[in-house]
Short mmCIF file of N, CA and C and ligand atoms in Angstrom, two decimals:
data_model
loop_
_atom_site.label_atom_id
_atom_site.label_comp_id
_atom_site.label_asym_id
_atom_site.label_seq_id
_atom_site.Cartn_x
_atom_site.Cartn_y
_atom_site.Cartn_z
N UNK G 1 -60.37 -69.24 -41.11
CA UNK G 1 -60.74 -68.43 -39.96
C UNK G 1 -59.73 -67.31 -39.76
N UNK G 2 -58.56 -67.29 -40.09
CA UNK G 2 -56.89 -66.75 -39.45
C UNK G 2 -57.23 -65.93 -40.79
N UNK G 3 -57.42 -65.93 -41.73
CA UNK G 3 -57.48 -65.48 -43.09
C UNK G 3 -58.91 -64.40 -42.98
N UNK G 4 -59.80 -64.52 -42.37
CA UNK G 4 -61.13 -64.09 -42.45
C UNK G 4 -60.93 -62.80 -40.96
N UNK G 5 -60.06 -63.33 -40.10
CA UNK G 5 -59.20 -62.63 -38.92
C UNK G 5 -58.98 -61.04 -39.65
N UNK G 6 -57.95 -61.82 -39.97
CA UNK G 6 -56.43 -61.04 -40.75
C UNK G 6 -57.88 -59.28 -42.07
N UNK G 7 -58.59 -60.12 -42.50
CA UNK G 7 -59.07 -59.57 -43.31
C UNK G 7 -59.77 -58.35 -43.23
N UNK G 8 -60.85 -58.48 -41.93
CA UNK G 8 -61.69 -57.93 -41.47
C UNK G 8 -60.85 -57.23 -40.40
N UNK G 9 -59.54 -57.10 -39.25
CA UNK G 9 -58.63 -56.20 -38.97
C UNK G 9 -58.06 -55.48 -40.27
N UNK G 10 -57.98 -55.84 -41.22
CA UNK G 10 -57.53 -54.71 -41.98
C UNK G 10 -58.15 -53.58 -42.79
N UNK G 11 -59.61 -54.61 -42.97
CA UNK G 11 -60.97 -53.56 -43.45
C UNK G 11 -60.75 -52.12 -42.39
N UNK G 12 -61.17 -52.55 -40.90
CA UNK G 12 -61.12 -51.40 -39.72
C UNK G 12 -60.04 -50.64 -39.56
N UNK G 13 -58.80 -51.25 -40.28
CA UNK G 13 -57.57 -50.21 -39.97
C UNK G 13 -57.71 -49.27 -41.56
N UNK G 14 -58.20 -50.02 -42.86
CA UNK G 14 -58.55 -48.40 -43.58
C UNK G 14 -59.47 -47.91 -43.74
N UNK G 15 -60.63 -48.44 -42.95
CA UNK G 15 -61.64 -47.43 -42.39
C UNK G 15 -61.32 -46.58 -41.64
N UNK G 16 -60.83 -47.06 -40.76
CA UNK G 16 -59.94 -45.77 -39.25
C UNK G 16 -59.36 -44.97 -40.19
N UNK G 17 -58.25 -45.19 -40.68
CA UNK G 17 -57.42 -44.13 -41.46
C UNK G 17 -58.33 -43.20 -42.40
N UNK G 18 -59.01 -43.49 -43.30
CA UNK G 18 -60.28 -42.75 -43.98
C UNK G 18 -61.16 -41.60 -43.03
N UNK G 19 -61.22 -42.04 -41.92
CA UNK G 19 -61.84 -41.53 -41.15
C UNK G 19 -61.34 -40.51 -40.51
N UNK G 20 -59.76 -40.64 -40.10
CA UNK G 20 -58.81 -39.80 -39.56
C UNK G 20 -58.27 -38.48 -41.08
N UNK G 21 -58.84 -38.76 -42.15
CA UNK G 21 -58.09 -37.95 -43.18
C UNK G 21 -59.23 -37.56 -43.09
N UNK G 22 -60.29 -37.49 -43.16
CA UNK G 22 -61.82 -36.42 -43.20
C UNK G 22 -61.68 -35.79 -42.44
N UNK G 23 -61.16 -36.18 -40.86
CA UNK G 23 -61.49 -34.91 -39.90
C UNK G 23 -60.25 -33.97 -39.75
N UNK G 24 -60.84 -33.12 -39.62
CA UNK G 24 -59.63 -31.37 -39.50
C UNK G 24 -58.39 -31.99 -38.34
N UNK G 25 -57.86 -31.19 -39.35
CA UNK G 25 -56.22 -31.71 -38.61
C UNK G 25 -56.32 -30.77 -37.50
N UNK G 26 -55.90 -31.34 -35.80
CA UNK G 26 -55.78 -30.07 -34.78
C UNK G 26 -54.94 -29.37 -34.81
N UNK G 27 -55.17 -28.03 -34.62
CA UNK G 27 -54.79 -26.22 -34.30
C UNK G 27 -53.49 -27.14 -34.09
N UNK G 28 -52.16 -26.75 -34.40
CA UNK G 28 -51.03 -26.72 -34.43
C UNK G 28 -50.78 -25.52 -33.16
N UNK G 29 -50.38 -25.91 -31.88
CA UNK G 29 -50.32 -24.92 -30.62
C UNK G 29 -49.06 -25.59 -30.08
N UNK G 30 -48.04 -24.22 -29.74
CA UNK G 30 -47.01 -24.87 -28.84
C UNK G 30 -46.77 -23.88 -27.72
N UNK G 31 -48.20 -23.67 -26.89
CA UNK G 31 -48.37 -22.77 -26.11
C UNK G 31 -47.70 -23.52 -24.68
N UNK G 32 -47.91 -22.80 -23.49
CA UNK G 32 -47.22 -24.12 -22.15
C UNK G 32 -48.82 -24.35 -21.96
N UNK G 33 -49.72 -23.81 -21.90
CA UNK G 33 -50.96 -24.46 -21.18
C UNK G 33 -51.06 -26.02 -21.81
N UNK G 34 -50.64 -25.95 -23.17
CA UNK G 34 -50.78 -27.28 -23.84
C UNK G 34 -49.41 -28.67 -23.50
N UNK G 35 -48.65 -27.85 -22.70
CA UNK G 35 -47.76 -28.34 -22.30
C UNK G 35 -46.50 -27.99 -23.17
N UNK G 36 -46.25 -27.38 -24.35
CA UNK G 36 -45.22 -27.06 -25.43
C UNK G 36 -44.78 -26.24 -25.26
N UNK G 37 -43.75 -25.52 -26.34
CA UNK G 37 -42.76 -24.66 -25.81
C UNK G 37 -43.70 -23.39 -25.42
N UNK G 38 -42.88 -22.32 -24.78
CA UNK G 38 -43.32 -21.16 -24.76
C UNK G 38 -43.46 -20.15 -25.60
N UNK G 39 -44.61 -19.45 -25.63
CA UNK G 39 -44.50 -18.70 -27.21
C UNK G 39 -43.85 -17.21 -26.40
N UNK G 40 -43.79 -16.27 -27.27
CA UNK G 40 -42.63 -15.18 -26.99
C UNK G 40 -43.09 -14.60 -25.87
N UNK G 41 -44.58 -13.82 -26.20
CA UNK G 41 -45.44 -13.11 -25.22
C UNK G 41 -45.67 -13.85 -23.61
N UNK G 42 -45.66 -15.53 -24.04
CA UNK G 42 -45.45 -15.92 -22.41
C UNK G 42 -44.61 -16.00 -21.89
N UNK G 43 -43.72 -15.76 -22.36
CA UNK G 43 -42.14 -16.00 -21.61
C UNK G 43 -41.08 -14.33 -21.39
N UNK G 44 -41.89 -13.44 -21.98
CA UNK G 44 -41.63 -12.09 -21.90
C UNK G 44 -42.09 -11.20 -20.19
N UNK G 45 -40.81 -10.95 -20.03
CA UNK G 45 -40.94 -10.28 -18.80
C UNK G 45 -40.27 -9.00 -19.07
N UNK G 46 -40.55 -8.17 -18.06
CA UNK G 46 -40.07 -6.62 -17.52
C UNK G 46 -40.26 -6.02 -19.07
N UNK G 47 -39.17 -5.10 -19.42
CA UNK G 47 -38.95 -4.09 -20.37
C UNK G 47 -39.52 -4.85 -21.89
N UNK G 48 -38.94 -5.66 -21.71
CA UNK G 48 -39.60 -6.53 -23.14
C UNK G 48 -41.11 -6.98 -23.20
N UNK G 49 -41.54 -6.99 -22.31
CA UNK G 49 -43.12 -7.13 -22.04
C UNK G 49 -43.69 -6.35 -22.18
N UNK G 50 -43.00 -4.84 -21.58
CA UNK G 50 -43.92 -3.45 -21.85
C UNK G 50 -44.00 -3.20 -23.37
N UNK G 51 -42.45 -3.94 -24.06
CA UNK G 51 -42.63 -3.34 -25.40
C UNK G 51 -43.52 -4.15 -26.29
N UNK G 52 -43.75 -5.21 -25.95
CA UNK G 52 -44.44 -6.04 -26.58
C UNK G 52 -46.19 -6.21 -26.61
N UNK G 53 -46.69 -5.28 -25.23
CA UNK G 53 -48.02 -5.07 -25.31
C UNK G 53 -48.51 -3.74 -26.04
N UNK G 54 -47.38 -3.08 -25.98
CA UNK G 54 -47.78 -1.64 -26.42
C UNK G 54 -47.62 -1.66 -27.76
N UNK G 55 -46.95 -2.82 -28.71
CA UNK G 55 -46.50 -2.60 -29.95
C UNK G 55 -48.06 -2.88 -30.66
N UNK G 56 -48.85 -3.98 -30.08
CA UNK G 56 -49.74 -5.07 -29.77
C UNK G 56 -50.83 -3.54 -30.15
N UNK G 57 -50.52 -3.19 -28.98
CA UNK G 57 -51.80 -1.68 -29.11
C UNK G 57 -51.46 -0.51 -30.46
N UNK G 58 -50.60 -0.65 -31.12
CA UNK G 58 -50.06 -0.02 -32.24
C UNK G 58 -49.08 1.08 -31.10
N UNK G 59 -48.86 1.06 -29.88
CA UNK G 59 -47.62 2.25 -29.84
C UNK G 59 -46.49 2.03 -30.45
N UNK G 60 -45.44 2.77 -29.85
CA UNK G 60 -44.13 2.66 -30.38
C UNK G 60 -43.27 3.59 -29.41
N UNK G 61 -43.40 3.21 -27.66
CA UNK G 61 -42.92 3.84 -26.40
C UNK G 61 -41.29 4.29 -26.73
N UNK G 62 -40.45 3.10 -27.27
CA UNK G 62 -39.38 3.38 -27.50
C UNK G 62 -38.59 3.91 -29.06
N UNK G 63 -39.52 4.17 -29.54
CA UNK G 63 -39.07 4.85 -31.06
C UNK G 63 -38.56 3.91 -31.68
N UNK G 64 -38.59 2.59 -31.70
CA UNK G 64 -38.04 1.41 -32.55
C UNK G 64 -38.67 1.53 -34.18
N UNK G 65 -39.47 2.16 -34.54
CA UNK G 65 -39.87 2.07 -35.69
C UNK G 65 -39.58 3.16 -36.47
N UNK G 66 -40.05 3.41 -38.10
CA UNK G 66 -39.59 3.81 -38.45
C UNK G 66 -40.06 5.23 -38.40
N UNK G 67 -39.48 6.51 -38.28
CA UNK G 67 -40.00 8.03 -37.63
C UNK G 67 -41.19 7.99 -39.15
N UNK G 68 -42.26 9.13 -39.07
CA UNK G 68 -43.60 9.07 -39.46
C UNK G 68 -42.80 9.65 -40.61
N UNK G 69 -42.82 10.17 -42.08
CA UNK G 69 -42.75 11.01 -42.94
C UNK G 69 -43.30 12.02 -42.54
N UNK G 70 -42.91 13.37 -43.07
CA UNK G 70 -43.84 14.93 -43.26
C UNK G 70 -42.94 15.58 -44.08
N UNK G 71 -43.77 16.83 -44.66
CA UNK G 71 -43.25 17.43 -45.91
C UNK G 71 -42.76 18.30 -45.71
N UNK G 72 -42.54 18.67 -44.67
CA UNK G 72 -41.62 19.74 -44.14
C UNK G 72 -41.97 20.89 -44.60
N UNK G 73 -43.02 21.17 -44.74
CA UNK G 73 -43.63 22.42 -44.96
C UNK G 73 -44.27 23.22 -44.08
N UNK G 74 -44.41 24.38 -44.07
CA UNK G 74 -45.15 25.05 -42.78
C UNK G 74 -46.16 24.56 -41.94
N UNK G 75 -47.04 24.21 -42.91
CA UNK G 75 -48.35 23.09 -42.50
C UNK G 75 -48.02 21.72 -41.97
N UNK G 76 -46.83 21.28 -42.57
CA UNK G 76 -46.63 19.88 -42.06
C UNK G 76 -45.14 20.02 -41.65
N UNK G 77 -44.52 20.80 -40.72
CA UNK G 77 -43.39 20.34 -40.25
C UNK G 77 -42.57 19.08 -40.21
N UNK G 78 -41.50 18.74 -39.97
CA UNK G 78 -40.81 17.33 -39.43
C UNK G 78 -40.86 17.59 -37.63
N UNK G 79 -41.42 16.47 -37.52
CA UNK G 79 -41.88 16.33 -35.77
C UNK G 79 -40.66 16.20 -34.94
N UNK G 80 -39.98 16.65 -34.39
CA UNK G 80 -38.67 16.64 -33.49
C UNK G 80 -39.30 16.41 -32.12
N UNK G 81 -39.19 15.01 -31.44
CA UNK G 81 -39.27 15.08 -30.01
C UNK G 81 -37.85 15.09 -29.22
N UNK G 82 -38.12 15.83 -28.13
CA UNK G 82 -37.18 16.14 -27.08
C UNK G 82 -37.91 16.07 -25.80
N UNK G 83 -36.45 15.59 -24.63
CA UNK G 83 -37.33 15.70 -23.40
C UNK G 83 -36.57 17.27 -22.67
N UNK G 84 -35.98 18.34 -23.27
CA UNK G 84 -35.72 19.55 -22.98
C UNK G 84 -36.46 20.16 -23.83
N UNK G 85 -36.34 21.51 -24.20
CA UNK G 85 -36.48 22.61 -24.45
C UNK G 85 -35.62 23.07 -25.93
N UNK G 86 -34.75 21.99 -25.97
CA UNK G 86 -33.87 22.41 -27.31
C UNK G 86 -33.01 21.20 -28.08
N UNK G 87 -32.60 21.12 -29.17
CA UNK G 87 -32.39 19.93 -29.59
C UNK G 87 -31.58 19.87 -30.83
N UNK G 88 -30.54 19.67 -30.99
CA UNK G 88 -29.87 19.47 -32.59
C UNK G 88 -30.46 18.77 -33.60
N UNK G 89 -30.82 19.07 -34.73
CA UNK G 89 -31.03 18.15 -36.08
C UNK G 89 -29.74 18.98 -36.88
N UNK G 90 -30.37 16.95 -37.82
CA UNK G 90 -29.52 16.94 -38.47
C UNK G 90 -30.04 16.94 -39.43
N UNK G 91 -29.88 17.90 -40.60
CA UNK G 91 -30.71 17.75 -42.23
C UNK G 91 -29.67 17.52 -43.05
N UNK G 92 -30.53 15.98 -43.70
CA UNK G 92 -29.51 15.65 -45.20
C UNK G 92 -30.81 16.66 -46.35
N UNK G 93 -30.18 17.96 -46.87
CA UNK G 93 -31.07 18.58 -47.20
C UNK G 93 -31.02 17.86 -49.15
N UNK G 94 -30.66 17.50 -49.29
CA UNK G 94 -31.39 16.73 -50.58
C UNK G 94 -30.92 14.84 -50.53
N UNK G 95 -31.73 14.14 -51.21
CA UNK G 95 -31.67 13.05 -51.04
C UNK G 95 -30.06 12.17 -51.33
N UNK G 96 -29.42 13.07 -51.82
CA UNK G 96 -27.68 12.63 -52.28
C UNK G 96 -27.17 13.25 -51.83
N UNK G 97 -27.22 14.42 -50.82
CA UNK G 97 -26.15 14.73 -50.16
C UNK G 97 -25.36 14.15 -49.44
N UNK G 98 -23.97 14.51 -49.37
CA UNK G 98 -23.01 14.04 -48.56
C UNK G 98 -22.81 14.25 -47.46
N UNK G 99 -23.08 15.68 -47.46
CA UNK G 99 -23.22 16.42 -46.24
C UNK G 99 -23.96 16.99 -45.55
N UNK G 100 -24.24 16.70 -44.03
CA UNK G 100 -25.26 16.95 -43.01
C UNK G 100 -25.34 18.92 -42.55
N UNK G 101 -26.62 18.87 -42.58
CA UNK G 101 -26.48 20.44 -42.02
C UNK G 101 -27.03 20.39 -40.74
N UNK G 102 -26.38 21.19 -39.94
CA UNK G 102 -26.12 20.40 -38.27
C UNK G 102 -26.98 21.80 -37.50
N UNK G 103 -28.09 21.84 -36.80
CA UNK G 103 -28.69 22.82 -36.33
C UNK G 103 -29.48 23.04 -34.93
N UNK G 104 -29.81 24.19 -34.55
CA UNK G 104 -30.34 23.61 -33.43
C UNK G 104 -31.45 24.58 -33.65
N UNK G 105 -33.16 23.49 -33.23
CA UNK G 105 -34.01 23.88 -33.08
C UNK G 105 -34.86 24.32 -31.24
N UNK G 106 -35.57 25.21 -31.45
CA UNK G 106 -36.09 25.55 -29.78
C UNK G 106 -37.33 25.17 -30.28
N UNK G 107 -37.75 25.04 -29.00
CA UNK G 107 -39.57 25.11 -28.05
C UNK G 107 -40.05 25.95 -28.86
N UNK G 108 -41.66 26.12 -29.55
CA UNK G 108 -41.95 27.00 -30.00
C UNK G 108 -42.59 26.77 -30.74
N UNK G 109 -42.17 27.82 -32.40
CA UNK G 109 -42.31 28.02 -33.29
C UNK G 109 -41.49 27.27 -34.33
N UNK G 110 -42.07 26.35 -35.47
CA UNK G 110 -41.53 25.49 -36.24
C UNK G 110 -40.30 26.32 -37.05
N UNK G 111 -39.34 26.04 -36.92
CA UNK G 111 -37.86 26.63 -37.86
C UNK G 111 -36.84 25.94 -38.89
N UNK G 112 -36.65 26.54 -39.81
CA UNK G 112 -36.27 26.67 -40.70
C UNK G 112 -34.76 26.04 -41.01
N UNK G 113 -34.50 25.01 -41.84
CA UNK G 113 -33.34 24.91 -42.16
C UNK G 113 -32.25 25.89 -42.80
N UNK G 114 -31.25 26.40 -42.53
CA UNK G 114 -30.12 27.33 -43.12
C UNK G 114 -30.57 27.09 -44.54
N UNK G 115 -30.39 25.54 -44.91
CA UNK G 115 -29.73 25.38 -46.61
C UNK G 115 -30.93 25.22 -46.99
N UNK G 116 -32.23 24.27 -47.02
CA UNK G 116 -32.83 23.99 -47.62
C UNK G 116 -34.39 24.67 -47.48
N UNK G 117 -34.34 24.92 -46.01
CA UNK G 117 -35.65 25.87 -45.76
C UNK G 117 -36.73 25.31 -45.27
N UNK G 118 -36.79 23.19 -45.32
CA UNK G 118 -37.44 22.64 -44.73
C UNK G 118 -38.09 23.15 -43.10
N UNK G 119 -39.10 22.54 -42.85
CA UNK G 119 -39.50 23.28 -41.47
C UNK G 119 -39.80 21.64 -40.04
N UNK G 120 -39.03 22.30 -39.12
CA UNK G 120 -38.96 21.13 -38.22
C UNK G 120 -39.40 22.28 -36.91
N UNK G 121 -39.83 21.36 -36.24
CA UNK G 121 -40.89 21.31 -34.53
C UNK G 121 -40.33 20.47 -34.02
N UNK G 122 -39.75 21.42 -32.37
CA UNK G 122 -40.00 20.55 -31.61
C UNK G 122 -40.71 20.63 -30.87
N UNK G 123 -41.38 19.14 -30.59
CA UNK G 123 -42.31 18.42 -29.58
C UNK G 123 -41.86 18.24 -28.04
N UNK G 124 -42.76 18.31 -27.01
CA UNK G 124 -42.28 18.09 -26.04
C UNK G 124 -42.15 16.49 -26.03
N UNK G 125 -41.62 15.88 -25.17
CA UNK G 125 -41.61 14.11 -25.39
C UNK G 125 -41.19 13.81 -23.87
N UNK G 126 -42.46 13.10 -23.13
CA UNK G 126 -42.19 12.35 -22.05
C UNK G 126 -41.30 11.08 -22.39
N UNK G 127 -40.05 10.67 -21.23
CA UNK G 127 -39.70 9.22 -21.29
C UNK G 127 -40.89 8.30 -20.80
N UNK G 128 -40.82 6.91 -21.64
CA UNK G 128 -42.26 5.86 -21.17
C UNK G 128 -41.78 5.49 -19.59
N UNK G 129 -40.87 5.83 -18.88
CA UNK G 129 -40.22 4.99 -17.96
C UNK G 129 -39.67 6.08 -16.88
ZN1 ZN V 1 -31.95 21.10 -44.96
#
């Protein structure tokens, strides 16, 4: 009887287990609604929140990324934002130079590097804040 017990509890415990490996393992979540840790976006407040919805939307409010490429050509200037009217760049005018050519561009009309002749704009540029 103890033997016929023993036998038939162990049939149901690797049936159970058989049964538990067929069905989909649950969503791995360590959100707080589930009671687990907090993920970044819920626990993000003030300045770090703004940056984190807007990154979400593809902006980039605080210039953290990397500036766009352009060919610096008449047609495609290098984009210079400023929140004045005027603004220093700095051109490494070939890819091994050592030395920076130090300039200042205005409001306007896209201008010209001294050494290399590249063409930079500046943009007007609101602060996000
Ligand atoms: Zn240059």
């Amino acid at each position: 009887m103890a033997a016929r017990l023993l036998l038939r509890s162990t049939f149901r415990a690797a049936t159970a287990c058989r049964v538990a490996r067929a069905a989909p393992a649950p969503a791995l979540t360590r959100s707080m609604a589930t009671g687990g840790i907090p993920t970044d976006e819920e626990q993000a407040t003030g300045l770090e929140r703004i940056i984190m919805e807007n990154m979400k939307e593809g902006k980039d409010p605080y210039n953290m990324m990397k500036p766009k490429a352009y060919s610096g050509t008449k047609d495609d200037p290098n984009i210079v934002p400023s929140i004045t009217n005027k603004r220093i760049v700095g051109c490494v005018c070939e890819e091994d130079n050592t030395a920076v050519v130090w300039f200042w561009i205005h409001e306007g009309e896209a201008q010209r590097c001294p050494s290399c002749g590249s063409y930079y704009k500046l943009v007007h540029y609101d602060l996000p804040h």
